[in-house]
Structure formats: C-alpha cells, structure tokens
Amino acid sequence: MTVCLTVDTVEQAQRLFDGLKQGGEVQQPLQPIYFSPTYGIVTDKFGVTFYVFTKRPA
C-alpha cells in the first residue's frame, strides 16, 4: 500500500516524515523538488510507503 500525504507547510511535512521514519526506512530524503517545496518517500515500520508533499504557495 502507498499513501500520499499533502500538507500546507514544510514544518508539517518534516514532523510527519520524522515520525514515519522511526523504525522505518527512508526511500528518498525530504527535500525541495521542482513540483513541491518538500517531497520525500518513506516506508514506515509496518511496511506502508508514504509520499510526503508540501503544497506550493498560491
């Protein structure tokens, strides 16, 4: 299963990512990318993969 989480701020993304990586595995570090101020991929300790995005400012 893969879950996509989209949040409003970089700080929210960082908190989620840090929590999910505890006991899990980072697939792609959280970092800026052309389509998002922060984007990363992490698989949590239960084997669920999360894509974490931050919305672009309007």
PDB file of C-alpha atoms in Angstrom, residues 2-45:
ATOM      1  CA  THR A   2       1.160   3.538  -0.747  1.00  0.00           C
ATOM      2  CA  VAL A   3      -0.251   6.666   0.874  1.00  0.00           C
ATOM      3  CA  CYS A   4       0.228  10.213  -0.423  1.00  0.00           C
ATOM      4  CA  LEU A   5       0.185  12.916   2.256  1.00  0.00           C
ATOM      5  CA  THR A   6      -0.084  16.544   1.154  1.00  0.00           C
ATOM      6  CA  VAL A   7       0.404  19.209   3.812  1.00  0.00           C
ATOM      7  CA  ASP A   8       0.397  23.009   3.891  1.00  0.00           C
ATOM      8  CA  THR A   9       3.836  23.756   5.333  1.00  0.00           C
ATOM      9  CA  VAL A  10       7.400  22.476   5.256  1.00  0.00           C
ATOM     10  CA  GLU A  11       7.285  22.177   9.053  1.00  0.00           C
ATOM     11  CA  GLN A  12       4.249  19.859   8.902  1.00  0.00           C
ATOM     12  CA  ALA A  13       5.960  17.728   6.277  1.00  0.00           C
ATOM     13  CA  GLN A  14       9.106  17.472   8.399  1.00  0.00           C
ATOM     14  CA  ARG A  15       7.147  16.407  11.515  1.00  0.00           C
ATOM     15  CA  LEU A  16       5.258  13.716   9.592  1.00  0.00           C
ATOM     16  CA  PHE A  17       8.361  12.452   7.823  1.00  0.00           C
ATOM     17  CA  ASP A  18      10.377  12.307  11.051  1.00  0.00           C
ATOM     18  CA  GLY A  19       7.637  10.335  12.778  1.00  0.00           C
ATOM     19  CA  LEU A  20       7.174   7.887   9.919  1.00  0.00           C
ATOM     20  CA  LYS A  21      10.882   7.149   9.550  1.00  0.00           C
ATOM     21  CA  GLN A  22      11.203   5.999  13.189  1.00  0.00           C
ATOM     22  CA  GLY A  23      11.751   2.260  12.814  1.00  0.00           C
ATOM     23  CA  GLY A  24      11.191   2.552   9.076  1.00  0.00           C
ATOM     24  CA  GLU A  25      13.309   3.232   6.025  1.00  0.00           C
ATOM     25  CA  VAL A  26      13.806   6.435   4.041  1.00  0.00           C
ATOM     26  CA  GLN A  27      13.454   5.800   0.302  1.00  0.00           C
ATOM     27  CA  GLN A  28      14.063   9.419  -0.723  1.00  0.00           C
ATOM     28  CA  PRO A  29      15.074  12.098   1.788  1.00  0.00           C
ATOM     29  CA  LEU A  30      12.725  15.001   2.339  1.00  0.00           C
ATOM     30  CA  GLN A  31      13.960  17.820   0.106  1.00  0.00           C
ATOM     31  CA  PRO A  32      12.819  20.543  -2.286  1.00  0.00           C
ATOM     32  CA  ILE A  33      11.943  19.390  -5.785  1.00  0.00           C
ATOM     33  CA  TYR A  34      10.556  21.200  -8.823  1.00  0.00           C
ATOM     34  CA  PHE A  35       6.905  20.397  -8.011  1.00  0.00           C
ATOM     35  CA  SER A  36       6.970  20.806  -4.215  1.00  0.00           C
ATOM     36  CA  PRO A  37       8.811  22.843  -1.562  1.00  0.00           C
ATOM     37  CA  THR A  38       9.459  19.491   0.153  1.00  0.00           C
ATOM     38  CA  TYR A  39       8.963  15.947  -1.069  1.00  0.00           C
ATOM     39  CA  GLY A  40      10.136  12.623   0.285  1.00  0.00           C
ATOM     40  CA  ILE A  41       9.342   8.924   0.361  1.00  0.00           C
ATOM     41  CA  VAL A  42       9.491   6.806   3.491  1.00  0.00           C
ATOM     42  CA  THR A  43       8.360   3.298   4.387  1.00  0.00           C
ATOM     43  CA  ASP A  44       7.165   3.054   7.981  1.00  0.00           C
ATOM     44  CA  LYS A  45       7.874   0.238  10.439  1.00  0.00           C
TER      45      LYS A  45
END
